Amino acid sequence: MLNIVLFGPPGAGKGTQSEKLIEKYQLKHISTGDLFRWHTKNDTPLGIKVKEIMNSGELVSDDITIAMLKEEVEKNPGAKGFLFDGFPRTVAQAQALDDLMKSMDTEIHKVIELKVSEDEVKKRIAKRREESGRADDADDKLIKRIDEYFNKTVHVLPFYSQSNRLTTVNGIGDIDQISLSIIDILDN
Ligand code: AMP
């Protein structure tokens, strides 16, 4: 199995890179953001529970997120591997993911951080605002999500660097070149 975590702030290009990697390595893509959006769109009990917090751009609680993630992993017993996108976002989630992998006799092999600075992602939003000529509610939410990333989620990185699983890739530049850098890391 090959199990990887793709890390990076909103707007770093995680979605694009995930698509390329799941195709190349035949991985099951698990994005907790996509799962939560599916639940809210379909008004499931879980969706109703998390709608407000998601709309605020804050993080859903660890127990809810971990339970949903576990269920999704367990739905795919024959997977060649998993690509986790948007999870873990807290140390408790990272620990729970290690425990889950261990219970399946496997592990998280590599964690790729797509590095884009806070200034750069915020500049991109400011530029978009200028171009559209108005401040958008969606932009405010995005700024909140970016703040959450740089205030909370980045604290997960030492958890993985201490166990030698973290590699940082420059997230600014040519998309195909970034993919090649990631593939190089995963193949070695
Ligand atoms: P994303 O598309 O990954 O940015 O996720 C969208 C929203 O879903 C986030 O702003 C959070 O409210 C929620 N969410 C997604 N993944 C997680 C996670 N691992 N932990 C807590 N909340 C999450």
mmCIF file of C-alpha atoms in Angstrom, residues 3-187:
data_model
loop_
_atom_site.group_PDB
_atom_site.id
_atom_site.type_symbol
_atom_site.label_atom_id
_atom_site.label_comp_id
_atom_site.label_asym_id
_atom_site.label_seq_id
_atom_site.Cartn_x
_atom_site.Cartn_y
_atom_site.Cartn_z
ATOM 1 C CA ASN A 3 -0.666 6.044 1.934
ATOM 2 C CA ILE A 4 0.047 9.720 1.638
ATOM 3 C CA VAL A 5 -1.120 12.983 3.127
ATOM 4 C CA LEU A 6 -1.192 16.114 1.006
ATOM 5 C CA PHE A 7 -0.858 19.273 3.024
ATOM 6 C CA GLY A 8 -1.231 22.923 2.103
ATOM 7 C CA PRO A 9 -3.369 26.044 2.591
ATOM 8 C CA PRO A 10 -6.580 26.636 0.611
ATOM 9 C CA GLY A 11 -5.508 27.736 -2.849
ATOM 10 C CA ALA A 12 -2.198 25.852 -2.832
ATOM 11 C CA GLY A 13 -3.281 23.481 -5.597
ATOM 12 C CA LYS A 14 -3.995 20.382 -3.501
ATOM 13 C CA GLY A 15 -7.014 19.445 -5.609
ATOM 14 C CA THR A 16 -5.088 19.576 -8.887
ATOM 15 C CA GLN A 17 -2.139 17.619 -7.557
ATOM 16 C CA SER A 18 -4.427 15.050 -5.897
ATOM 17 C CA GLU A 19 -6.057 14.266 -9.230
ATOM 18 C CA LYS A 20 -2.720 13.534 -10.854
ATOM 19 C CA LEU A 21 -1.462 11.400 -7.977
ATOM 20 C CA ILE A 22 -4.557 9.253 -7.544
ATOM 21 C CA GLU A 23 -4.428 8.428 -11.234
ATOM 22 C CA LYS A 24 -0.732 7.569 -11.272
ATOM 23 C CA TYR A 25 -0.728 5.482 -8.078
ATOM 24 C CA GLN A 26 -4.348 4.274 -8.207
ATOM 25 C CA LEU A 27 -5.106 5.658 -4.777
ATOM 26 C CA LYS A 28 -8.433 6.238 -3.111
ATOM 27 C CA HIS A 29 -8.771 9.999 -2.656
ATOM 28 C CA ILE A 30 -10.275 11.009 0.677
ATOM 29 C CA SER A 31 -10.967 14.721 1.102
ATOM 30 C CA THR A 32 -12.728 15.481 4.380
ATOM 31 C CA GLY A 33 -13.782 18.880 2.942
ATOM 32 C CA ASP A 34 -15.502 17.114 0.008
ATOM 33 C CA LEU A 35 -17.140 14.613 2.380
ATOM 34 C CA PHE A 36 -18.470 17.377 4.635
ATOM 35 C CA ARG A 37 -19.734 19.299 1.585
ATOM 36 C CA TRP A 38 -21.547 16.164 0.368
ATOM 37 C CA HIS A 39 -23.220 15.764 3.778
ATOM 38 C CA THR A 40 -24.314 19.411 3.978
ATOM 39 C CA LYS A 41 -25.586 19.412 0.390
ATOM 40 C CA ASN A 42 -27.637 16.290 1.062
ATOM 41 C CA ASP A 43 -28.885 17.445 4.473
ATOM 42 C CA THR A 44 -27.790 14.266 6.233
ATOM 43 C CA PRO A 45 -27.864 14.349 10.067
ATOM 44 C CA LEU A 46 -24.096 14.883 10.004
ATOM 45 C CA GLY A 47 -24.454 17.604 7.371
ATOM 46 C CA ILE A 48 -27.037 19.458 9.454
ATOM 47 C CA LYS A 49 -24.746 19.224 12.479
ATOM 48 C CA VAL A 50 -21.691 20.715 10.748
ATOM 49 C CA LYS A 51 -23.293 23.218 8.350
ATOM 50 C CA GLU A 52 -22.940 26.257 10.571
ATOM 51 C CA ILE A 53 -19.368 25.609 11.593
ATOM 52 C CA MET A 54 -18.373 24.941 7.991
ATOM 53 C CA ASN A 55 -20.017 28.159 6.866
ATOM 54 C CA SER A 56 -17.992 30.056 9.440
ATOM 55 C CA GLY A 57 -14.767 28.646 7.982
ATOM 56 C CA GLU A 58 -13.791 27.129 11.333
ATOM 57 C CA LEU A 59 -12.762 23.533 11.893
ATOM 58 C CA VAL A 60 -15.269 20.795 12.662
ATOM 59 C CA SER A 61 -14.548 19.012 15.964
ATOM 60 C CA ASP A 62 -11.998 16.200 15.998
ATOM 61 C CA ASP A 63 -14.414 13.500 17.136
ATOM 62 C CA ILE A 64 -16.879 14.151 14.304
ATOM 63 C CA THR A 65 -14.131 14.458 11.689
ATOM 64 C CA ILE A 66 -12.215 11.376 12.810
ATOM 65 C CA ALA A 67 -15.385 9.230 12.916
ATOM 66 C CA MET A 68 -16.313 10.290 9.367
ATOM 67 C CA LEU A 69 -12.790 9.646 8.095
ATOM 68 C CA LYS A 70 -12.633 6.190 9.680
ATOM 69 C CA GLU A 71 -15.930 5.218 8.134
ATOM 70 C CA GLU A 72 -14.727 6.297 4.681
ATOM 71 C CA VAL A 73 -11.459 4.356 4.981
ATOM 72 C CA GLU A 74 -13.307 1.263 6.171
ATOM 73 C CA LYS A 75 -15.607 1.459 3.141
ATOM 74 C CA ASN A 76 -12.578 0.756 0.929
ATOM 75 C CA PRO A 77 -10.955 -2.439 2.217
ATOM 76 C CA GLY A 78 -9.397 -3.337 -1.154
ATOM 77 C CA ALA A 79 -7.750 0.035 -1.796
ATOM 78 C CA LYS A 80 -4.161 0.060 -3.095
ATOM 79 C CA GLY A 81 -3.595 3.042 -0.889
ATOM 80 C CA PHE A 82 -5.075 6.333 0.219
ATOM 81 C CA LEU A 83 -4.411 9.963 -0.487
ATOM 82 C CA PHE A 84 -5.635 12.088 2.409
ATOM 83 C CA ASP A 85 -6.437 15.662 1.467
ATOM 84 C CA GLY A 86 -7.524 18.192 4.093
ATOM 85 C CA PHE A 87 -6.942 15.639 6.854
ATOM 86 C CA PRO A 88 -5.311 15.646 9.384
ATOM 87 C CA ARG A 89 -5.655 19.259 10.489
ATOM 88 C CA THR A 90 -4.870 18.777 14.191
ATOM 89 C CA VAL A 91 -2.344 16.657 16.070
ATOM 90 C CA ALA A 92 -5.217 14.597 17.530
ATOM 91 C CA GLN A 93 -6.355 13.809 13.976
ATOM 92 C CA ALA A 94 -2.789 12.899 12.936
ATOM 93 C CA GLN A 95 -2.502 10.537 15.893
ATOM 94 C CA ALA A 96 -5.891 8.980 15.121
ATOM 95 C CA LEU A 97 -4.827 8.467 11.503
ATOM 96 C CA ASP A 98 -1.634 6.685 12.581
ATOM 97 C CA ASP A 99 -3.695 4.466 14.907
ATOM 98 C CA LEU A 100 -6.149 3.669 12.116
ATOM 99 C CA MET A 101 -3.353 2.797 9.672
ATOM 100 C CA LYS A 102 -1.707 0.618 12.319
ATOM 101 C CA SER A 103 -4.945 -1.268 12.894
ATOM 102 C CA MET A 104 -4.852 -2.071 9.159
ATOM 103 C CA ASP A 105 -1.202 -3.210 9.343
ATOM 104 C CA THR A 106 -0.063 -0.256 7.307
ATOM 105 C CA GLU A 107 1.113 3.324 7.860
ATOM 106 C CA ILE A 108 1.311 6.831 6.454
ATOM 107 C CA HIS A 109 4.372 6.572 4.252
ATOM 108 C CA LYS A 110 4.831 10.159 3.128
ATOM 109 C CA VAL A 111 3.454 13.579 3.903
ATOM 110 C CA ILE A 112 3.828 16.204 1.200
ATOM 111 C CA GLU A 113 3.527 19.850 2.167
ATOM 112 C CA LEU A 114 2.699 22.129 -0.760
ATOM 113 C CA LYS A 115 4.321 25.295 0.477
ATOM 114 C CA VAL A 116 2.665 28.580 -0.426
ATOM 115 C CA SER A 117 3.115 31.495 1.980
ATOM 116 C CA GLU A 118 0.235 33.169 3.793
ATOM 117 C CA ASP A 119 1.108 36.421 1.996
ATOM 118 C CA GLU A 120 0.975 34.723 -1.381
ATOM 119 C CA VAL A 121 -2.444 33.051 -0.900
ATOM 120 C CA LYS A 122 -3.887 36.273 0.510
ATOM 121 C CA LYS A 123 -2.396 38.250 -2.386
ATOM 122 C CA ARG A 124 -4.171 35.927 -4.810
ATOM 123 C CA ILE A 125 -7.512 36.640 -3.118
ATOM 124 C CA ALA A 126 -6.854 40.401 -3.034
ATOM 125 C CA LYS A 127 -6.067 40.302 -6.746
ATOM 126 C CA ARG A 128 -9.287 38.437 -7.471
ATOM 127 C CA ARG A 129 -11.205 41.006 -5.399
ATOM 128 C CA GLU A 130 -9.682 43.858 -7.351
ATOM 129 C CA GLU A 131 -10.560 42.201 -10.624
ATOM 130 C CA SER A 132 -14.174 41.573 -9.633
ATOM 131 C CA GLY A 133 -14.429 45.032 -8.076
ATOM 132 C CA ARG A 134 -16.264 43.897 -4.952
ATOM 133 C CA ALA A 135 -15.614 42.207 -1.650
ATOM 134 C CA ASP A 136 -17.170 38.794 -1.780
ATOM 135 C CA ASP A 137 -18.596 36.835 1.154
ATOM 136 C CA ALA A 138 -16.901 33.726 -0.247
ATOM 137 C CA ASP A 139 -13.588 35.589 -0.043
ATOM 138 C CA ASP A 140 -14.160 36.401 3.641
ATOM 139 C CA LYS A 141 -14.761 32.728 4.348
ATOM 140 C CA LEU A 142 -11.681 31.798 2.402
ATOM 141 C CA ILE A 143 -9.594 34.245 4.436
ATOM 142 C CA LYS A 144 -10.945 32.624 7.606
ATOM 143 C CA ARG A 145 -9.975 29.162 6.265
ATOM 144 C CA ILE A 146 -6.507 30.446 5.414
ATOM 145 C CA ASP A 147 -6.149 31.843 8.949
ATOM 146 C CA GLU A 148 -7.207 28.465 10.356
ATOM 147 C CA TYR A 149 -4.521 26.793 8.273
ATOM 148 C CA PHE A 150 -1.688 29.094 9.355
ATOM 149 C CA ASN A 151 -2.827 29.303 13.000
ATOM 150 C CA LYS A 152 -3.813 25.695 13.626
ATOM 151 C CA THR A 153 -3.136 23.211 10.859
ATOM 152 C CA VAL A 154 0.574 24.040 10.452
ATOM 153 C CA HIS A 155 1.131 22.692 13.976
ATOM 154 C CA VAL A 156 0.620 19.192 12.572
ATOM 155 C CA LEU A 157 3.783 19.477 10.444
ATOM 156 C CA PRO A 158 6.275 18.867 13.308
ATOM 157 C CA PHE A 159 4.352 15.678 14.163
ATOM 158 C CA TYR A 160 5.400 14.312 10.774
ATOM 159 C CA SER A 161 8.862 15.876 10.512
ATOM 160 C CA GLN A 162 9.811 14.294 13.849
ATOM 161 C CA SER A 163 9.040 10.888 12.366
ATOM 162 C CA ASN A 164 10.874 11.698 9.098
ATOM 163 C CA ARG A 165 7.764 11.502 6.951
ATOM 164 C CA LEU A 166 7.504 15.126 5.871
ATOM 165 C CA THR A 167 8.771 16.587 2.594
ATOM 166 C CA THR A 168 8.107 20.171 1.556
ATOM 167 C CA VAL A 169 7.546 21.071 -2.088
ATOM 168 C CA ASN A 170 7.391 24.616 -3.435
ATOM 169 C CA GLY A 171 3.726 25.103 -4.362
ATOM 170 C CA ILE A 172 4.386 28.120 -6.577
ATOM 171 C CA GLY A 173 5.272 27.457 -10.191
ATOM 172 C CA ASP A 174 4.398 25.221 -13.100
ATOM 173 C CA ILE A 175 1.734 22.621 -12.186
ATOM 174 C CA ASP A 176 3.401 19.767 -14.107
ATOM 175 C CA GLN A 177 6.771 20.574 -12.620
ATOM 176 C CA ILE A 178 5.272 20.463 -9.116
ATOM 177 C CA SER A 179 3.712 17.054 -9.924
ATOM 178 C CA LEU A 180 7.092 15.754 -11.078
ATOM 179 C CA SER A 181 8.690 16.899 -7.824
ATOM 180 C CA ILE A 182 6.041 15.066 -5.808
ATOM 181 C CA ILE A 183 6.350 11.890 -7.906
ATOM 182 C CA ASP A 184 10.110 11.998 -7.433
ATOM 183 C CA ILE A 185 9.623 12.049 -3.652
ATOM 184 C CA LEU A 186 7.083 9.225 -3.691
ATOM 185 C CA ASP A 187 9.190 6.994 -5.956
#
